[in-house]
Amino acid sequence: MGMLGRTAKGVFWMARYLERAENMARLLDAGHRMALTRDAVISQNEWRSVVETVGQTAAYKQSHGTYTGIQVWNFLLREKGNAQSVLAMIESARTSARSVRTALTREVWEAINESWMTLSAMLAKPVREVSLGEVLATIRRQATLVRGAVEGSMLRNENFNFFRIGTFIERGDNTARILDVKYYVLLPSLAWVGSSLDNVQWDSVLRSVSGERAYRWLNAGAMDPRGIAQFMILDRRFPRSLAFSMDKVRSNLAGLAHQYGQETSAHEQVRASGSQLHGLSIDGIFDDGLHEFLTQFIACNRQVAQAIERDYRFYA
Amino acid sequence: MSKKPTCYDEMYGPDGAVRPGYAGYCEWYGQQDVNVLRRKGKEAEGFFRTTGITFNVYGDDAGEERLIPFDMVPRIITAAEWRKLSRGIEQRVRALNAFLHDIYHRQEIVRAGRVPERLIARNAAFLPQMVGLKPPGGVYTHIVGIDLVRTGPDDFMVLEDNARTPSGVSYMLENRETMMAMFPELFSRLSVCPVQDYPRRLASSLAACAPSCAGERPVVAVLTPGIYNSAYFEHAFLADQMGAELVEGSDLRVVDGRVAMRTTQGYQPIDVLYRRVDDEYLDPLTFNPTSMLGVPGIMDVYRAGGITIANAPGTGIADDKAIYSFMPEIVEFYTGEKPLLQNVPTWRCSEKDSLDYVLDHLAELVVKEVHGSGGYGMLIGPTSSKKEIETFAAKLRAKPYNYIAQPTLALSTVPIMTKAGLAPRHVDLRPFVLVSPKGIEITPGGLTRVALKQGSLVVNSSQGGGTKDSWVLED
């Protein structure tokens, strides 16, 4: 017998909200660091691209005319008018967790509940620059605690698989969006592809996926856009790459098929997109257009998510 | 103790001597540093917040979650006291089930003239849809909470029967967990009857009531109105502890004559539904047509014997306070014995003589709505202003049949921890009872509710009451 469809939905979305909140903290961290090293104009552009990456440009423009750091991070962290703020996502994650309380271990529930208590207290008032670093670190740490509780206490069954699938669907999507926006900001025309680039800007891209140290270690410190793209898209060792995320979605879907004794349309879809990714080289991706590739990846990822919601009866 | 209690204190006798049940506790307490105890009390609050043991308050800020205040001083009942109590509780619960079966079948008690017919037929909690229906296993009230108050050494009285959906059992369990975490040494010094197997007993009691179509391991699910319900934590907690599914109305539908839940693998039939949704919302096809919380068609399945609903629909009539006033007759009629547990003397305002008496004595009585619960809509004469009493008298005259009155009881007190040390506060007790064809099981102790305000008699959590861990000592 399977778990309740509504419960699967709750676990899946709880994982997505948490992952999204955590990635938002990384993105803001990278944006802040970038803005500190630039002049005012470039800094505005940097903050604009952060808002664009998370798809909140329209909502942001409704209440703000300029892109100063303090406006942007408060908007993305806690502003009431922003239904996608970190605070709203942590609340959504906790609401999801509460509604599927019986599918979670006590450790997981308490980790989520504590995250919510800690972050809602921290984000109750506007965040000043002096405390931004601590707030962002806390968001990442709380998400890590929840993930650790899941790893350490949950039975490896459908609940766990739905949590992992939610995590990696979201992570793949977020990494792809970061790349896509940065690609545009950094390379206004295709003629620039492969030309010499500002190391600081690429460093900021890596930082937004917490990949700067791993990349430097693998490449002895050399910054090269193609290498960075290869790393973030195709490197199966890097836990925030598209290939890694796709692999994890596939293996956790396989876990579901194993438990339930049958595959669904989601399995076919993820196999198709996975094998497509496997056959690609970074040169091929650049030749065909990085933006086109990323757009397609985001769409495929979304289709897999939709197939999962349908196949596993998330909704009545 | 600085101030002598004016009523029965369960810890101290009138001469200030510690009563036998509390001897072990008081000895331990005398060795403690009060400041350390208070700090532990604060820690307990943090523990409740983290574990999410909260309830939602209706009418306040939407969705606000509150803690029910927890007091660290246990309420202690001796083995002898408990033996006597549990015999009375068992008798009463047996009578309640027999009564419910009777009023939905031959109504012998009405024919015998022991309970007036209008109290049944015209009672909003009486469900005509249940007439002639035989619930699986013959059980109506699978889970019962009997609210008891104490006024003297041997005087326990029933204040209320909760045969519909008694709540609070999760607090009983979590209070015990908290006490064991805070004061492990107390439990190694004193022998306290365990309560922790309640969820397992509940699961097996419910499974024993499964319909005949159920398999070897009946599928049990808890039906909740959802996360915004005031008792959602308890619903999730019990489902979790029983290893049962926690379902909402939107998860369920009738498939091939069974009530089934939507799983990732399709619809799966449920055998026993422990529902925490009121009768009215259970089936939009039978009851409130606008309900989104229930399952369309579940009553048809129920009538056909395809599912057990716990508690059975229509059991709320036994909670009715006008019916309550007949409980001594009801117990005697079905058990052939004198009731072991006394009722609180009750005036039925529907009777003219009683109404006149009540109106003349409002300042000293407690007046309650017959269908009321949660401490709402009641008058406590001695603590009300003249104006409040006058307003209430007008309501009473307009709808006398809607009210009963009782003397203001000198509820017993048990000390709580305050800033100034131990101080007595009024308490009641709700033991939890499980009924199945296998028999009646009573968890030793129950939930002690305590009025935290000095002198207050209102113990309801919705009105500023708190809870205590309740110990029954082993012999």
PDB file of N, CA, C and O in Angstrom, chain A residues 1-8 94-95 97-104 106 109-110 113-114 116-117 158 162 260 262 311-316, chain B residues 47 49-52 54 56 65 174 219 227-229 232-233 236 239-240 244-248 250-251 253 261-268:
ATOM      1  N   MET A   1       0.843  -1.197   0.000  1.00  0.00           N
ATOM      2  CA  MET A   1       0.000   0.000   0.000  1.00  0.00           C
ATOM      3  C   MET A   1       0.880   1.250   0.000  1.00  0.00           C
ATOM      4  O   MET A   1       1.868   1.314   0.713  1.00  0.00           O
ATOM      5  N   GLY A   2       0.504   2.217  -0.767  1.00  0.00           N
ATOM      6  CA  GLY A   2       1.298   3.446  -0.811  1.00  0.00           C
ATOM      7  C   GLY A   2       0.886   4.415   0.284  1.00  0.00           C
ATOM      8  O   GLY A   2      -0.113   4.218   0.968  1.00  0.00           O
ATOM      9  N   MET A   3       1.711   5.467   0.459  1.00  0.00           N
ATOM     10  CA  MET A   3       1.356   6.510   1.415  1.00  0.00           C
ATOM     11  C   MET A   3       0.258   7.377   0.818  1.00  0.00           C
ATOM     12  O   MET A   3      -0.031   7.290  -0.381  1.00  0.00           O
ATOM     13  N   LEU A   4      -0.341   8.247   1.623  1.00  0.00           N
ATOM     14  CA  LEU A   4      -1.366   9.141   1.097  1.00  0.00           C
ATOM     15  C   LEU A   4      -0.767  10.051   0.039  1.00  0.00           C
ATOM     16  O   LEU A   4       0.341  10.558   0.204  1.00  0.00           O
ATOM     17  N   GLY A   5      -1.512  10.288  -1.044  1.00  0.00           N
ATOM     18  CA  GLY A   5      -1.047  11.193  -2.085  1.00  0.00           C
ATOM     19  C   GLY A   5      -0.803  12.589  -1.536  1.00  0.00           C
ATOM     20  O   GLY A   5       0.176  13.258  -1.872  1.00  0.00           O
ATOM     21  N   ARG A   6      -1.683  13.031  -0.656  1.00  0.00           N
ATOM     22  CA  ARG A   6      -1.524  14.363  -0.066  1.00  0.00           C
ATOM     23  C   ARG A   6      -0.262  14.438   0.795  1.00  0.00           C
ATOM     24  O   ARG A   6       0.411  15.460   0.856  1.00  0.00           O
ATOM     25  N   THR A   7       0.050  13.339   1.452  1.00  0.00           N
ATOM     26  CA  THR A   7       1.255  13.317   2.282  1.00  0.00           C
ATOM     27  C   THR A   7       2.502  13.363   1.407  1.00  0.00           C
ATOM     28  O   THR A   7       3.459  14.091   1.707  1.00  0.00           O
ATOM     29  N   ALA A   8       2.488  12.616   0.310  1.00  0.00           N
ATOM     30  CA  ALA A   8       3.616  12.647  -0.624  1.00  0.00           C
ATOM     31  C   ALA A   8       3.816  14.077  -1.124  1.00  0.00           C
ATOM     32  O   ALA A   8       4.941  14.590  -1.171  1.00  0.00           O
ATOM     33  N   ARG A  94       7.140  24.690   6.994  1.00  0.00           N
ATOM     34  CA  ARG A  94       6.662  24.219   8.285  1.00  0.00           C
ATOM     35  C   ARG A  94       5.190  23.828   8.225  1.00  0.00           C
ATOM     36  O   ARG A  94       4.763  22.844   8.820  1.00  0.00           O
ATOM     37  N   THR A  95       4.392  24.604   7.483  1.00  0.00           N
ATOM     38  CA  THR A  95       2.983  24.249   7.316  1.00  0.00           C
ATOM     39  C   THR A  95       2.858  22.889   6.632  1.00  0.00           C
ATOM     40  O   THR A  95       2.073  22.038   7.046  1.00  0.00           O
ATOM     41  N   ALA A  97       5.090  20.553   6.673  1.00  0.00           N
ATOM     42  CA  ALA A  97       5.564  19.551   7.635  1.00  0.00           C
ATOM     43  C   ALA A  97       4.482  19.232   8.664  1.00  0.00           C
ATOM     44  O   ALA A  97       4.257  18.083   9.015  1.00  0.00           O
ATOM     45  N   ARG A  98       3.783  20.258   9.105  1.00  0.00           N
ATOM     46  CA  ARG A  98       2.725  20.048  10.093  1.00  0.00           C
ATOM     47  C   ARG A  98       1.625  19.196   9.508  1.00  0.00           C
ATOM     48  O   ARG A  98       1.046  18.357  10.178  1.00  0.00           O
ATOM     49  N   SER A  99       1.318  19.435   8.223  1.00  0.00           N
ATOM     50  CA  SER A  99       0.211  18.695   7.621  1.00  0.00           C
ATOM     51  C   SER A  99       0.602  17.253   7.320  1.00  0.00           C
ATOM     52  O   SER A  99      -0.249  16.429   7.052  1.00  0.00           O
ATOM     53  N   VAL A 100       1.884  16.951   7.336  1.00  0.00           N
ATOM     54  CA  VAL A 100       2.315  15.567   7.090  1.00  0.00           C
ATOM     55  C   VAL A 100       3.107  15.065   8.293  1.00  0.00           C
ATOM     56  O   VAL A 100       3.973  14.214   8.175  1.00  0.00           O
ATOM     57  N   ARG A 101       2.769  15.607   9.450  1.00  0.00           N
ATOM     58  CA  ARG A 101       3.507  15.319  10.677  1.00  0.00           C
ATOM     59  C   ARG A 101       3.776  13.827  10.865  1.00  0.00           C
ATOM     60  O   ARG A 101       4.836  13.425  11.335  1.00  0.00           O
ATOM     61  N   THR A 102       2.792  12.997  10.509  1.00  0.00           N
ATOM     62  CA  THR A 102       2.927  11.561  10.758  1.00  0.00           C
ATOM     63  C   THR A 102       3.932  10.904   9.816  1.00  0.00           C
ATOM     64  O   THR A 102       4.340   9.780  10.051  1.00  0.00           O
ATOM     65  N   ALA A 103       4.313  11.594   8.752  1.00  0.00           N
ATOM     66  CA  ALA A 103       5.264  11.000   7.813  1.00  0.00           C
ATOM     67  C   ALA A 103       6.699  11.354   8.196  1.00  0.00           C
ATOM     68  O   ALA A 103       7.642  10.889   7.572  1.00  0.00           O
ATOM     69  N   LEU A 104       6.859  12.182   9.213  1.00  0.00           N
ATOM     70  CA  LEU A 104       8.188  12.645   9.593  1.00  0.00           C
ATOM     71  C   LEU A 104       8.585  12.062  10.940  1.00  0.00           C
ATOM     72  O   LEU A 104       7.732  11.794  11.774  1.00  0.00           O
ATOM     73  N   ARG A 106      10.347  12.479  14.645  1.00  0.00           N
ATOM     74  CA  ARG A 106      10.339  13.579  15.602  1.00  0.00           C
ATOM     75  C   ARG A 106      11.522  14.514  15.354  1.00  0.00           C
ATOM     76  O   ARG A 106      11.392  15.735  15.424  1.00  0.00           O
ATOM     77  N   TRP A 109      10.760  16.770  12.317  1.00  0.00           N
ATOM     78  CA  TRP A 109       9.757  17.784  12.655  1.00  0.00           C
ATOM     79  C   TRP A 109      10.349  18.855  13.566  1.00  0.00           C
ATOM     80  O   TRP A 109      10.156  20.043  13.359  1.00  0.00           O
ATOM     81  N   GLU A 110      11.102  18.429  14.563  1.00  0.00           N
ATOM     82  CA  GLU A 110      11.653  19.402  15.489  1.00  0.00           C
ATOM     83  C   GLU A 110      12.671  20.311  14.814  1.00  0.00           C
ATOM     84  O   GLU A 110      12.757  21.501  15.123  1.00  0.00           O
ATOM     85  N   ASN A 113      10.577  22.771  12.851  1.00  0.00           N
ATOM     86  CA  ASN A 113       9.886  23.681  13.761  1.00  0.00           C
ATOM     87  C   ASN A 113      10.876  24.683  14.367  1.00  0.00           C
ATOM     88  O   ASN A 113      10.586  25.871  14.475  1.00  0.00           O
ATOM     89  N   GLU A 114      12.046  24.192  14.712  1.00  0.00           N
ATOM     90  CA  GLU A 114      13.060  25.084  15.270  1.00  0.00           C
ATOM     91  C   GLU A 114      13.554  26.090  14.241  1.00  0.00           C
ATOM     92  O   GLU A 114      13.770  27.252  14.563  1.00  0.00           O
ATOM     93  N   TRP A 116      11.883  27.294  11.841  1.00  0.00           N
ATOM     94  CA  TRP A 116      10.831  28.290  11.712  1.00  0.00           C
ATOM     95  C   TRP A 116      10.846  29.259  12.893  1.00  0.00           C
ATOM     96  O   TRP A 116      10.760  30.477  12.715  1.00  0.00           O
ATOM     97  N   MET A 117      11.014  28.731  14.097  1.00  0.00           N
ATOM     98  CA  MET A 117      11.033  29.609  15.267  1.00  0.00           C
ATOM     99  C   MET A 117      12.234  30.555  15.214  1.00  0.00           C
ATOM    100  O   MET A 117      12.110  31.758  15.448  1.00  0.00           O
ATOM    101  N   GLU A 158       9.296   5.419   0.822  1.00  0.00           N
ATOM    102  CA  GLU A 158       8.700   6.421  -0.054  1.00  0.00           C
ATOM    103  C   GLU A 158       8.813   7.847   0.510  1.00  0.00           C
ATOM    104  O   GLU A 158       9.082   8.775  -0.239  1.00  0.00           O
ATOM    105  N   PHE A 162      10.407  10.803  -1.656  1.00  0.00           N
ATOM    106  CA  PHE A 162       9.708  12.022  -2.078  1.00  0.00           C
ATOM    107  C   PHE A 162      10.434  13.270  -1.569  1.00  0.00           C
ATOM    108  O   PHE A 162      10.479  14.298  -2.241  1.00  0.00           O
ATOM    109  N   TYR A 260       7.157   0.202  -4.996  1.00  0.00           N
ATOM    110  CA  TYR A 260       5.793   0.018  -5.482  1.00  0.00           C
ATOM    111  C   TYR A 260       5.675  -1.097  -6.523  1.00  0.00           C
ATOM    112  O   TYR A 260       4.582  -1.473  -6.921  1.00  0.00           O
ATOM    113  N   GLN A 262       6.393  -0.908  -9.654  1.00  0.00           N
ATOM    114  CA  GLN A 262       6.137  -0.469 -11.027  1.00  0.00           C
ATOM    115  C   GLN A 262       6.640   0.943 -11.293  1.00  0.00           C
ATOM    116  O   GLN A 262       6.740   1.760 -10.386  1.00  0.00           O
ATOM    117  N   ASP A 311       1.360  11.179 -11.416  1.00  0.00           N
ATOM    118  CA  ASP A 311       1.477   9.720 -11.292  1.00  0.00           C
ATOM    119  C   ASP A 311       1.264   9.243  -9.866  1.00  0.00           C
ATOM    120  O   ASP A 311       0.763   8.145  -9.639  1.00  0.00           O
ATOM    121  N   TYR A 312       1.706  10.069  -8.904  1.00  0.00           N
ATOM    122  CA  TYR A 312       1.587   9.637  -7.511  1.00  0.00           C
ATOM    123  C   TYR A 312       0.423  10.314  -6.794  1.00  0.00           C
ATOM    124  O   TYR A 312       0.394  10.395  -5.568  1.00  0.00           O
ATOM    125  N   ARG A 313      -0.506  10.823  -7.562  1.00  0.00           N
ATOM    126  CA  ARG A 313      -1.811  11.275  -7.030  1.00  0.00           C
ATOM    127  C   ARG A 313      -1.669  12.281  -5.896  1.00  0.00           C
ATOM    128  O   ARG A 313      -2.261  12.125  -4.828  1.00  0.00           O
ATOM    129  N   PHE A 314      -0.892  13.324  -6.166  1.00  0.00           N
ATOM    130  CA  PHE A 314      -0.761  14.393  -5.167  1.00  0.00           C
ATOM    131  C   PHE A 314      -2.092  15.105  -4.957  1.00  0.00           C
ATOM    132  O   PHE A 314      -2.373  15.604  -3.888  1.00  0.00           O
ATOM    133  N   TYR A 315      -2.882  15.177  -6.010  1.00  0.00           N
ATOM    134  CA  TYR A 315      -4.140  15.926  -5.930  1.00  0.00           C
ATOM    135  C   TYR A 315      -5.328  15.017  -6.225  1.00  0.00           C
ATOM    136  O   TYR A 315      -5.186  14.032  -6.947  1.00  0.00           O
ATOM    137  N   ALA A 316      -6.479  15.373  -5.673  1.00  0.00           N
ATOM    138  CA  ALA A 316      -7.683  14.539  -5.865  1.00  0.00           C
ATOM    139  C   ALA A 316      -8.151  14.619  -7.319  1.00  0.00           C
ATOM    140  O   ALA A 316      -7.938  15.609  -7.984  1.00  0.00           O
TER     141      ALA A 316
ATOM    142  N   PHE B  47      10.586  23.120  25.536  1.00  0.00           N
ATOM    143  CA  PHE B  47      10.397  21.774  25.016  1.00  0.00           C
ATOM    144  C   PHE B  47       9.048  21.654  24.294  1.00  0.00           C
ATOM    145  O   PHE B  47       8.949  21.101  23.204  1.00  0.00           O
ATOM    146  N   ARG B  49       7.317  24.077  22.927  1.00  0.00           N
ATOM    147  CA  ARG B  49       7.357  24.865  21.686  1.00  0.00           C
ATOM    148  C   ARG B  49       8.055  24.103  20.578  1.00  0.00           C
ATOM    149  O   ARG B  49       7.608  24.079  19.446  1.00  0.00           O
ATOM    150  N   THR B  50       9.198  23.491  20.912  1.00  0.00           N
ATOM    151  CA  THR B  50       9.965  22.789  19.878  1.00  0.00           C
ATOM    152  C   THR B  50       9.206  21.589  19.358  1.00  0.00           C
ATOM    153  O   THR B  50       9.214  21.308  18.175  1.00  0.00           O
ATOM    154  N   THR B  51       8.577  20.845  20.271  1.00  0.00           N
ATOM    155  CA  THR B  51       7.864  19.667  19.802  1.00  0.00           C
ATOM    156  C   THR B  51       6.550  20.050  19.142  1.00  0.00           C
ATOM    157  O   THR B  51       5.934  19.238  18.475  1.00  0.00           O
ATOM    158  N   GLY B  52       6.132  21.307  19.300  1.00  0.00           N
ATOM    159  CA  GLY B  52       4.932  21.759  18.601  1.00  0.00           C
ATOM    160  C   GLY B  52       3.642  21.322  19.283  1.00  0.00           C
ATOM    161  O   GLY B  52       2.620  21.164  18.651  1.00  0.00           O
ATOM    162  N   THR B  54       0.942  22.416  20.630  1.00  0.00           N
ATOM    163  CA  THR B  54       0.236  23.680  20.755  1.00  0.00           C
ATOM    164  C   THR B  54      -1.214  23.461  20.383  1.00  0.00           C
ATOM    165  O   THR B  54      -1.571  22.447  19.822  1.00  0.00           O
ATOM    166  N   ASN B  56      -4.643  25.676  18.639  1.00  0.00           N
ATOM    167  CA  ASN B  56      -5.031  26.917  17.983  1.00  0.00           C
ATOM    168  C   ASN B  56      -6.232  27.494  18.705  1.00  0.00           C
ATOM    169  O   ASN B  56      -7.130  26.764  19.096  1.00  0.00           O
ATOM    170  N   GLU B  65      -0.793  29.848  17.349  1.00  0.00           N
ATOM    171  CA  GLU B  65      -0.676  28.621  18.112  1.00  0.00           C
ATOM    172  C   GLU B  65      -0.235  28.964  19.526  1.00  0.00           C
ATOM    173  O   GLU B  65       0.680  29.722  19.721  1.00  0.00           O
ATOM    174  N   GLU B 174       2.079  13.678  26.819  1.00  0.00           N
ATOM    175  CA  GLU B 174       3.242  14.561  26.752  1.00  0.00           C
ATOM    176  C   GLU B 174       3.611  15.111  28.126  1.00  0.00           C
ATOM    177  O   GLU B 174       4.785  15.336  28.416  1.00  0.00           O
ATOM    178  N   VAL B 219      -7.290  -1.725   8.662  1.00  0.00           N
ATOM    179  CA  VAL B 219      -6.678  -0.427   8.364  1.00  0.00           C
ATOM    180  C   VAL B 219      -7.404   0.651   9.163  1.00  0.00           C
ATOM    181  O   VAL B 219      -8.603   0.837   9.019  1.00  0.00           O
ATOM    182  N   ILE B 227      -4.994  21.242   9.577  1.00  0.00           N
ATOM    183  CA  ILE B 227      -4.000  21.834  10.464  1.00  0.00           C
ATOM    184  C   ILE B 227      -4.500  23.076  11.207  1.00  0.00           C
ATOM    185  O   ILE B 227      -3.858  23.516  12.145  1.00  0.00           O
ATOM    186  N   TYR B 228      -5.623  23.642  10.777  1.00  0.00           N
ATOM    187  CA  TYR B 228      -6.089  24.825  11.485  1.00  0.00           C
ATOM    188  C   TYR B 228      -7.071  24.487  12.598  1.00  0.00           C
ATOM    189  O   TYR B 228      -7.545  25.361  13.306  1.00  0.00           O
ATOM    190  N   ASN B 229      -7.379  23.216  12.760  1.00  0.00           N
ATOM    191  CA  ASN B 229      -8.248  22.812  13.864  1.00  0.00           C
ATOM    192  C   ASN B 229      -7.508  22.960  15.184  1.00  0.00           C
ATOM    193  O   ASN B 229      -6.300  22.727  15.265  1.00  0.00           O
ATOM    194  N   TYR B 232      -5.426  19.946  16.222  1.00  0.00           N
ATOM    195  CA  TYR B 232      -4.677  19.247  15.161  1.00  0.00           C
ATOM    196  C   TYR B 232      -3.456  18.515  15.706  1.00  0.00           C
ATOM    197  O   TYR B 232      -3.155  17.389  15.310  1.00  0.00           O
ATOM    198  N   PHE B 233      -2.758  19.161  16.629  1.00  0.00           N
ATOM    199  CA  PHE B 233      -1.577  18.496  17.169  1.00  0.00           C
ATOM    200  C   PHE B 233      -1.936  17.120  17.711  1.00  0.00           C
ATOM    201  O   PHE B 233      -1.229  16.140  17.483  1.00  0.00           O
ATOM    202  N   ALA B 236      -2.608  14.513  14.912  1.00  0.00           N
ATOM    203  CA  ALA B 236      -1.364  14.040  14.296  1.00  0.00           C
ATOM    204  C   ALA B 236      -0.596  13.150  15.269  1.00  0.00           C
ATOM    205  O   ALA B 236      -0.062  12.102  14.894  1.00  0.00           O
ATOM    206  N   ALA B 239      -2.284   9.659  15.552  1.00  0.00           N
ATOM    207  CA  ALA B 239      -2.077   8.870  14.332  1.00  0.00           C
ATOM    208  C   ALA B 239      -0.634   8.377  14.295  1.00  0.00           C
ATOM    209  O   ALA B 239      -0.366   7.201  14.019  1.00  0.00           O
ATOM    210  N   ASP B 240       0.271   9.277  14.610  1.00  0.00           N
ATOM    211  CA  ASP B 240       1.687   8.946  14.596  1.00  0.00           C
ATOM    212  C   ASP B 240       1.997   7.811  15.580  1.00  0.00           C
ATOM    213  O   ASP B 240       2.655   6.832  15.244  1.00  0.00           O
ATOM    214  N   ALA B 244      -1.087   4.921  12.411  1.00  0.00           N
ATOM    215  CA  ALA B 244      -2.254   4.982  11.526  1.00  0.00           C
ATOM    216  C   ALA B 244      -2.087   6.157  10.566  1.00  0.00           C
ATOM    217  O   ALA B 244      -1.295   7.059  10.813  1.00  0.00           O
ATOM    218  N   GLU B 245      -2.832   6.139   9.475  1.00  0.00           N
ATOM    219  CA  GLU B 245      -2.790   7.271   8.556  1.00  0.00           C
ATOM    220  C   GLU B 245      -3.583   8.432   9.159  1.00  0.00           C
ATOM    221  O   GLU B 245      -4.613   8.217   9.798  1.00  0.00           O
ATOM    222  N   LEU B 246      -3.111   9.648   8.928  1.00  0.00           N
ATOM    223  CA  LEU B 246      -3.851  10.848   9.310  1.00  0.00           C
ATOM    224  C   LEU B 246      -4.493  11.387   8.041  1.00  0.00           C
ATOM    225  O   LEU B 246      -3.785  11.839   7.140  1.00  0.00           O
ATOM    226  N   VAL B 247      -5.802  11.297   7.939  1.00  0.00           N
ATOM    227  CA  VAL B 247      -6.452  11.681   6.685  1.00  0.00           C
ATOM    228  C   VAL B 247      -7.341  12.909   6.868  1.00  0.00           C
ATOM    229  O   VAL B 247      -7.792  13.212   7.972  1.00  0.00           O
ATOM    230  N   GLU B 248      -7.558  13.600   5.755  1.00  0.00           N
ATOM    231  CA  GLU B 248      -8.518  14.697   5.713  1.00  0.00           C
ATOM    232  C   GLU B 248      -9.638  14.287   4.756  1.00  0.00           C
ATOM    233  O   GLU B 248      -9.456  13.368   3.957  1.00  0.00           O
ATOM    234  N   SER B 250     -10.580  15.458   2.060  1.00  0.00           N
ATOM    235  CA  SER B 250     -10.215  15.480   0.646  1.00  0.00           C
ATOM    236  C   SER B 250      -9.410  14.250   0.243  1.00  0.00           C
ATOM    237  O   SER B 250      -9.201  14.007  -0.943  1.00  0.00           O
ATOM    238  N   ASP B 251      -8.922  13.469   1.196  1.00  0.00           N
ATOM    239  CA  ASP B 251      -8.183  12.247   0.872  1.00  0.00           C
ATOM    240  C   ASP B 251      -9.115  11.056   0.653  1.00  0.00           C
ATOM    241  O   ASP B 251      -8.670   9.991   0.242  1.00  0.00           O
ATOM    242  N   ARG B 253     -12.827   9.011  -0.392  1.00  0.00           N
ATOM    243  CA  ARG B 253     -14.049   8.938  -1.186  1.00  0.00           C
ATOM    244  C   ARG B 253     -14.579   7.514  -1.116  1.00  0.00           C
ATOM    245  O   ARG B 253     -13.873   6.611  -0.697  1.00  0.00           O
ATOM    246  N   MET B 261      -8.967   5.730   0.898  1.00  0.00           N
ATOM    247  CA  MET B 261      -8.098   6.913   0.910  1.00  0.00           C
ATOM    248  C   MET B 261      -7.206   6.919  -0.336  1.00  0.00           C
ATOM    249  O   MET B 261      -6.783   5.876  -0.818  1.00  0.00           O
ATOM    250  N   ARG B 262      -6.936   8.129  -0.817  1.00  0.00           N
ATOM    251  CA  ARG B 262      -6.129   8.271  -2.032  1.00  0.00           C
ATOM    252  C   ARG B 262      -4.654   8.126  -1.680  1.00  0.00           C
ATOM    253  O   ARG B 262      -4.076   8.977  -1.019  1.00  0.00           O
ATOM    254  N   THR B 263      -4.044   7.040  -2.116  1.00  0.00           N
ATOM    255  CA  THR B 263      -2.618   6.855  -1.869  1.00  0.00           C
ATOM    256  C   THR B 263      -1.870   7.025  -3.177  1.00  0.00           C
ATOM    257  O   THR B 263      -2.480   7.155  -4.241  1.00  0.00           O
ATOM    258  N   THR B 264      -0.549   6.990  -3.079  1.00  0.00           N
ATOM    259  CA  THR B 264       0.272   7.106  -4.290  1.00  0.00           C
ATOM    260  C   THR B 264       0.029   5.925  -5.221  1.00  0.00           C
ATOM    261  O   THR B 264       0.393   5.975  -6.379  1.00  0.00           O
ATOM    262  N   GLN B 265      -0.594   4.859  -4.683  1.00  0.00           N
ATOM    263  CA  GLN B 265      -0.868   3.681  -5.488  1.00  0.00           C
ATOM    264  C   GLN B 265      -2.352   3.492  -5.767  1.00  0.00           C
ATOM    265  O   GLN B 265      -2.809   2.397  -6.074  1.00  0.00           O
ATOM    266  N   GLY B 266      -3.141   4.566  -5.637  1.00  0.00           N
ATOM    267  CA  GLY B 266      -4.569   4.462  -5.897  1.00  0.00           C
ATOM    268  C   GLY B 266      -5.368   4.416  -4.608  1.00  0.00           C
ATOM    269  O   GLY B 266      -4.811   4.593  -3.524  1.00  0.00           O
ATOM    270  N   TYR B 267      -6.669   4.174  -4.736  1.00  0.00           N
ATOM    271  CA  TYR B 267      -7.537   4.202  -3.553  1.00  0.00           C
ATOM    272  C   TYR B 267      -7.481   2.894  -2.773  1.00  0.00           C
ATOM    273  O   TYR B 267      -7.588   1.826  -3.353  1.00  0.00           O
ATOM    274  N   GLN B 268      -7.283   3.013  -1.449  1.00  0.00           N
ATOM    275  CA  GLN B 268      -7.180   1.844  -0.571  1.00  0.00           C
ATOM    276  C   GLN B 268      -8.276   1.930   0.494  1.00  0.00           C
ATOM    277  O   GLN B 268      -8.421   2.965   1.134  1.00  0.00           O
TER     278      GLN B 268
END
